[in-house]
Coordinates of N, CA and C in Angstrom, one line a residue:
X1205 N 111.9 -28.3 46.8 CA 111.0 -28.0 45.7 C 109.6 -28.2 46.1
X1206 N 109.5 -29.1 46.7 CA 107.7 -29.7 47.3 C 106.9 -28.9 46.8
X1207 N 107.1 -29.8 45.1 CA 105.8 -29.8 44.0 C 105.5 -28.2 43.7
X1208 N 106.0 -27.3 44.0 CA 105.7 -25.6 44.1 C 105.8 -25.4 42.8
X1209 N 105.0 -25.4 41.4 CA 106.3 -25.7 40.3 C 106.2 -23.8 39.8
X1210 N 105.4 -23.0 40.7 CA 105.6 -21.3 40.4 C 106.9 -20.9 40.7
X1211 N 107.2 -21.5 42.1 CA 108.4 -20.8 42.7 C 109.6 -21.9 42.1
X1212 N 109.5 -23.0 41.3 CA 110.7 -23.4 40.4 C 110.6 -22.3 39.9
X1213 N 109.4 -22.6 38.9 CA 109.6 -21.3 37.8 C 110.6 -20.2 38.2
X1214 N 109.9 -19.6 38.7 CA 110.7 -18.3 39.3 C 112.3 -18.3 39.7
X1215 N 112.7 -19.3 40.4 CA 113.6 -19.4 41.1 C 115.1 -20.2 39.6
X1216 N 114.3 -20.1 38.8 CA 115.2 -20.6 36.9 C 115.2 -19.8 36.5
X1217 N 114.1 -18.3 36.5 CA 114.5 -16.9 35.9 C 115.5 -16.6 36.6
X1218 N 115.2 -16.4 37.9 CA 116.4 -16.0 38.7 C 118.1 -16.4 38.3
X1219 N 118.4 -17.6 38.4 CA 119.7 -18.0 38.5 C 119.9 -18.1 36.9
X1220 N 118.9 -18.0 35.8 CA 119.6 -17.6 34.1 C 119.7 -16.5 34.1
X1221 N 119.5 -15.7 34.8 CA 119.7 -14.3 34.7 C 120.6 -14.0 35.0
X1222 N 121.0 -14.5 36.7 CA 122.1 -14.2 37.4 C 123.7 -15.1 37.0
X1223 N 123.4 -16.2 35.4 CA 124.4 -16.7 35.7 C 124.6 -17.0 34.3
X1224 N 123.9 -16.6 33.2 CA 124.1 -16.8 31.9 C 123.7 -15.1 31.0
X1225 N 125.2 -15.1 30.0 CA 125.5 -14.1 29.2 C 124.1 -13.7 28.4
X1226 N 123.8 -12.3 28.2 CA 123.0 -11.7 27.5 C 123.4 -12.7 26.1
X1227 N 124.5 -12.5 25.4 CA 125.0 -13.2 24.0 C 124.1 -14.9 23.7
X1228 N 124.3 -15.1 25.2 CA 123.9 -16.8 25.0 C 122.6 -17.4 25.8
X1229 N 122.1 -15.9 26.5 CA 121.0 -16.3 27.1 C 119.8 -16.9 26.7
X1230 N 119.7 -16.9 25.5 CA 118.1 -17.3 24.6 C 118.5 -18.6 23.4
X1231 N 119.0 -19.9 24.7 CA 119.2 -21.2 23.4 C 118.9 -22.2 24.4
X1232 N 118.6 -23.3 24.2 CA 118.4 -24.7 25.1 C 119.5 -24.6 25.8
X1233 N 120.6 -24.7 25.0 CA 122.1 -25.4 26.0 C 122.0 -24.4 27.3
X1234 N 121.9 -22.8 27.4 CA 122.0 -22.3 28.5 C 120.8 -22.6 29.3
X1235 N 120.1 -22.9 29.2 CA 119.2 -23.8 30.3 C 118.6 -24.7 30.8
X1236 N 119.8 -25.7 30.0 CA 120.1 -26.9 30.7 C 121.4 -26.4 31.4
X1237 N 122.2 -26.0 31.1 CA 123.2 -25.5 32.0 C 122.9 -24.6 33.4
X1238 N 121.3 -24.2 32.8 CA 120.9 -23.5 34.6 C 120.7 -25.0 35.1
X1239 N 119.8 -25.7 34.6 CA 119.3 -26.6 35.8 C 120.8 -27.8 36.6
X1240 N 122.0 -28.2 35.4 CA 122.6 -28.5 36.2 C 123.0 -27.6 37.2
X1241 N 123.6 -26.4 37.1 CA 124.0 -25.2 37.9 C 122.8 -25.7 39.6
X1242 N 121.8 -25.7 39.6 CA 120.8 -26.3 40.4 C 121.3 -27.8 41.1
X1243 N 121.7 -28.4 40.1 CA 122.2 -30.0 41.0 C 123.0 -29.6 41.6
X1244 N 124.0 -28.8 41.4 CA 125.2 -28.4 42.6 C 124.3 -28.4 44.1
X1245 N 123.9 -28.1 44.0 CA 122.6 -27.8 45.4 C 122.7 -29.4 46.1
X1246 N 122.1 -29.8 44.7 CA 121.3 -31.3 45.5 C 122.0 -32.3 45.2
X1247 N 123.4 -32.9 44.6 CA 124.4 -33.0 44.6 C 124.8 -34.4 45.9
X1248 N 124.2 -34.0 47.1 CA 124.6 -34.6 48.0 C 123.3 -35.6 48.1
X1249 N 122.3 -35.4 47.0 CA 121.5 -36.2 47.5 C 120.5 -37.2 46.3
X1250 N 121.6 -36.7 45.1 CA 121.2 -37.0 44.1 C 122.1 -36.8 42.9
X1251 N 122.1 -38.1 41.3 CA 123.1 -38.1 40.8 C 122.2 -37.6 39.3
X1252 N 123.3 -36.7 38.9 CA 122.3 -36.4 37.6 C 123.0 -36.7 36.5
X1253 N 121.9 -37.2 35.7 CA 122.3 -38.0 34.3 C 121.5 -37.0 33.0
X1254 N 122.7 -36.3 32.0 CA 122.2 -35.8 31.4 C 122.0 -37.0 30.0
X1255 N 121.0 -36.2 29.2 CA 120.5 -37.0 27.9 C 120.2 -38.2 28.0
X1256 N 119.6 -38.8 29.1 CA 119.9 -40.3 29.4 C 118.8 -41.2 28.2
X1257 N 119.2 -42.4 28.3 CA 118.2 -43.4 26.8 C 117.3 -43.6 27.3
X1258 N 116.0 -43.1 26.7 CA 115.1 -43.4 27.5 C 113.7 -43.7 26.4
X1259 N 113.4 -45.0 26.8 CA 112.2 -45.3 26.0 C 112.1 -45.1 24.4
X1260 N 111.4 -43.8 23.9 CA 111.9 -43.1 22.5 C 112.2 -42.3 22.4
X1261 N 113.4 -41.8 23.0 CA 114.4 -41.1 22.8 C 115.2 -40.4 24.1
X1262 N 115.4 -39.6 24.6 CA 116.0 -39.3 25.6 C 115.5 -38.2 26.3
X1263 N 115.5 -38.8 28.1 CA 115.1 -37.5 29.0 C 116.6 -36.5 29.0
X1264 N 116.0 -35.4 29.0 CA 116.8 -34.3 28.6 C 117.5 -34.8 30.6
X1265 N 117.2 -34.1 31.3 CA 117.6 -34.5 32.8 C 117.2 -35.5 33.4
X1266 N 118.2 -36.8 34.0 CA 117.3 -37.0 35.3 C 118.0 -37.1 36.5
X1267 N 117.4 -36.9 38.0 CA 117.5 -37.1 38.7 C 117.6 -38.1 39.7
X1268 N 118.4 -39.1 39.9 CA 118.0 -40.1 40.8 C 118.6 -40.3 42.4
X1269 N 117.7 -40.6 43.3 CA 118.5 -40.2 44.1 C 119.4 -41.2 44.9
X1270 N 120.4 -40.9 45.5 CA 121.6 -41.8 45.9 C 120.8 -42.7 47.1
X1271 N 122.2 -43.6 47.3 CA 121.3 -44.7 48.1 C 121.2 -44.0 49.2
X1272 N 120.2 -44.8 50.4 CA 119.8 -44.0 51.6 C 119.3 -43.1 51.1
X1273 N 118.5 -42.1 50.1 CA 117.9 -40.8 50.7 C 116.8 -41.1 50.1
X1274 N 115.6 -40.2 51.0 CA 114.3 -40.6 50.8 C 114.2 -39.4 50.0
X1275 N 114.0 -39.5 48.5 CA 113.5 -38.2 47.9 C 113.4 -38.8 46.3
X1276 N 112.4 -38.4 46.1 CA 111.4 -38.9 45.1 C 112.8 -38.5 43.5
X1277 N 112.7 -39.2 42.5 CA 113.3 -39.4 41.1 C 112.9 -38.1 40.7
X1278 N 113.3 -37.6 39.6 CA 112.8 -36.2 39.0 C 113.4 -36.6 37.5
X1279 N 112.3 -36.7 36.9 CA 112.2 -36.4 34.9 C 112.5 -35.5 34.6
X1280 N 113.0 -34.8 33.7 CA 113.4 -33.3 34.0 C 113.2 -32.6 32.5
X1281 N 111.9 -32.2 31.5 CA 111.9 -32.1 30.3 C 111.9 -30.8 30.1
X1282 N 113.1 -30.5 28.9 CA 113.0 -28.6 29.2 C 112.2 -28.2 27.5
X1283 N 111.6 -28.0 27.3 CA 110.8 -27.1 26.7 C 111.7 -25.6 25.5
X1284 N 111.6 -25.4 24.8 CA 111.9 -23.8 23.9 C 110.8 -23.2 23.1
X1285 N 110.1 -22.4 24.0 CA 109.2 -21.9 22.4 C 107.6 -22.8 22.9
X1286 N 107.6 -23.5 23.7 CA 106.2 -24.8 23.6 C 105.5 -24.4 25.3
X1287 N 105.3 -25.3 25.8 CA 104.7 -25.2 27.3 C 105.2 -26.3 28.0
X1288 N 105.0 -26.2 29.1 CA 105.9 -27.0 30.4 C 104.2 -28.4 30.1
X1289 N 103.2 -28.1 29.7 CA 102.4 -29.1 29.8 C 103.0 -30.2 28.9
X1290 N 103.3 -30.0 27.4 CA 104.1 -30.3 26.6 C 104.5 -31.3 26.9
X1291 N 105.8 -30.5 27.7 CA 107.1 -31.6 28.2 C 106.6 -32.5 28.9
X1292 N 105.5 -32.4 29.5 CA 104.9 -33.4 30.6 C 104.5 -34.5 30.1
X1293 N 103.6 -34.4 28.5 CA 103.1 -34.9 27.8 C 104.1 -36.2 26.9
X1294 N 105.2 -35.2 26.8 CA 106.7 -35.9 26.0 C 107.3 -37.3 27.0
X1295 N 107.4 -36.5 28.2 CA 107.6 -38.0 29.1 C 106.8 -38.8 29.4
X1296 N 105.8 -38.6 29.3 CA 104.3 -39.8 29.2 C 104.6 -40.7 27.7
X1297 N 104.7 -39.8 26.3 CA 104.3 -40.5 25.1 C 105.3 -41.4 25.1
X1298 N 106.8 -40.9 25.2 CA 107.9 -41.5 24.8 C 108.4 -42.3 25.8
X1299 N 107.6 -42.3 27.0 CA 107.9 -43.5 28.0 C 109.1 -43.1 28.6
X1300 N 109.6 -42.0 29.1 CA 111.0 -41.7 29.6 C 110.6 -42.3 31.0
X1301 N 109.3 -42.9 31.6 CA 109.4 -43.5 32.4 C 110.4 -44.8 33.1
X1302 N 110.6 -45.4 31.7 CA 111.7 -46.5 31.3 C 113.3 -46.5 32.2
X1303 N 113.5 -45.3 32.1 CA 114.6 -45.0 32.5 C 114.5 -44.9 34.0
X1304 N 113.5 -45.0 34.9 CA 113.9 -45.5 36.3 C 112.7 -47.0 37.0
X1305 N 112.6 -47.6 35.3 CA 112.1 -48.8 35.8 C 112.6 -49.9 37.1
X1306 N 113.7 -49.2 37.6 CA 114.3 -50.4 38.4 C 113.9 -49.6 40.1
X1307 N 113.3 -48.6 39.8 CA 113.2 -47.7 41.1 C 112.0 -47.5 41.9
X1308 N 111.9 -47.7 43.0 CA 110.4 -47.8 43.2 C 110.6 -46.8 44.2
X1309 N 108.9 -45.9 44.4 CA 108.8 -45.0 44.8 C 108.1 -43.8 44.2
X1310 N 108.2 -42.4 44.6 CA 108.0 -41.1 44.1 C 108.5 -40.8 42.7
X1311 N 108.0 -40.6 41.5 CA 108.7 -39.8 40.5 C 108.1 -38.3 40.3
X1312 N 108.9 -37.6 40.2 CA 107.9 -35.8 39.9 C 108.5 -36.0 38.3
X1313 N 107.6 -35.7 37.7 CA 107.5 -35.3 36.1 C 107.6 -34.1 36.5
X1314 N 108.8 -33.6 35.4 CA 109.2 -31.9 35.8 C 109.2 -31.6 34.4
X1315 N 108.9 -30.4 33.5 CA 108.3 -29.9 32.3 C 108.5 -28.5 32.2
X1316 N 109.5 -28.0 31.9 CA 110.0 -27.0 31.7 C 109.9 -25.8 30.5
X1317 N 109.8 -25.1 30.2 CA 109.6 -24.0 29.2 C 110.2 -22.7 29.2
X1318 N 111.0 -22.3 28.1 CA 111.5 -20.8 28.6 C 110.6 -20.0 27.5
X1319 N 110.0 -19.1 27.3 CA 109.4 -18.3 26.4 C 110.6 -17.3 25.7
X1320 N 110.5 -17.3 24.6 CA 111.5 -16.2 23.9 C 111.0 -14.6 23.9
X1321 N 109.6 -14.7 23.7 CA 109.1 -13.4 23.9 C 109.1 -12.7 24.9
X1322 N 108.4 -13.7 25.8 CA 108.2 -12.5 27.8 C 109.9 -13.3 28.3
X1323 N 110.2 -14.0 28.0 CA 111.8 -14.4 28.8 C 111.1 -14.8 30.1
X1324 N 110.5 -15.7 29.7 CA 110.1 -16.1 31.0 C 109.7 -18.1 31.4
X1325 N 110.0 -18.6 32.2 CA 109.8 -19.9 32.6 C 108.8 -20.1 33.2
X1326 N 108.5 -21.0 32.9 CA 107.2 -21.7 33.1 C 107.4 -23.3 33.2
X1327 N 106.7 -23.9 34.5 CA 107.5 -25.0 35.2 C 105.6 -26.2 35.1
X1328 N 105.7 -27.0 35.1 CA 104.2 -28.1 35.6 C 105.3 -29.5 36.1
X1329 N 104.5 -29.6 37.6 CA 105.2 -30.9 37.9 C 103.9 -31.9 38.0
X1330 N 104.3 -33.3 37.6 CA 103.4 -34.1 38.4 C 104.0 -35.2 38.7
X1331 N 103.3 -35.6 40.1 CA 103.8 -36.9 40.6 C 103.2 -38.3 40.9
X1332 N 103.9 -39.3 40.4 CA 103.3 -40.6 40.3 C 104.3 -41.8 41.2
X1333 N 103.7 -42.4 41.4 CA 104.6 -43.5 42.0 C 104.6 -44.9 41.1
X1334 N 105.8 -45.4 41.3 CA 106.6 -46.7 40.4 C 106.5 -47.6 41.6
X1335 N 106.0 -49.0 41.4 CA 106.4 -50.1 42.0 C 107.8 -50.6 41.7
X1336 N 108.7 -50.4 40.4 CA 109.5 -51.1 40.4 C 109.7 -52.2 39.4

């Protein structure tokens, strides 16, 4: 991913297109079901926790990664209808930080948005580091 957050974008149109039904293509659940579809990928290097408790209320994804591998935590907030800055905003207010207070290192704040009108995704990453 290395922070690219256009070619996320792009590369979530791609695989909801290529992997979710015209009928069910335009709801939250099918794209959170793209981005787990995505952990299959990283899987080997990372365990993902949906809906996890976090702060005031819950990160929609996270990523953390398994022991031994050097690769930064990933927040994962998906957006319907709003902006991927939004979601960035939502993991800041509501502290979904919380949920990898024991982890030190890289986190990428990931902020997701699918548009209903253009059908299109739109991604903002930022990254901060945790002492732990």
């Amino acid at each position: 991913m290395k922070g690219d957050a256009k070619t996320v974008a792009d590369r979530i149109d791609e695989i909801h297109s290529a992997n979710v039904s015209v009928l069910s293509y335009n709801n939250e659940n099918s794209l959170s079901c793209i981005i787990t579809i995505a952990y299959y990928v990283a899987q080997k290097d990372y365990v993902l926790i949906r809906e996890m408790p976090a702060g005031k209320g819950f990160a929609d994804i996270v990523f953390l990664p398994r022991k031994q591998v050097n690769k930064p935590a990933l927040l994962v907030e998906l957006k319907w209808d709003k902006t991927a800055k939004g979601a960035i905003n939502q993991i800041k207010e509501r502290k979904y930080l919380e949920t990898v207070k024991d982890y030190i290192g890289d986190v990428l704040l990931v902020g997701i948005n699918y548009n209903l009108k253009d059908k299109k995704h739109e991604c903002e990453i930022e990254k901060i580091h945790v002492n732990g």
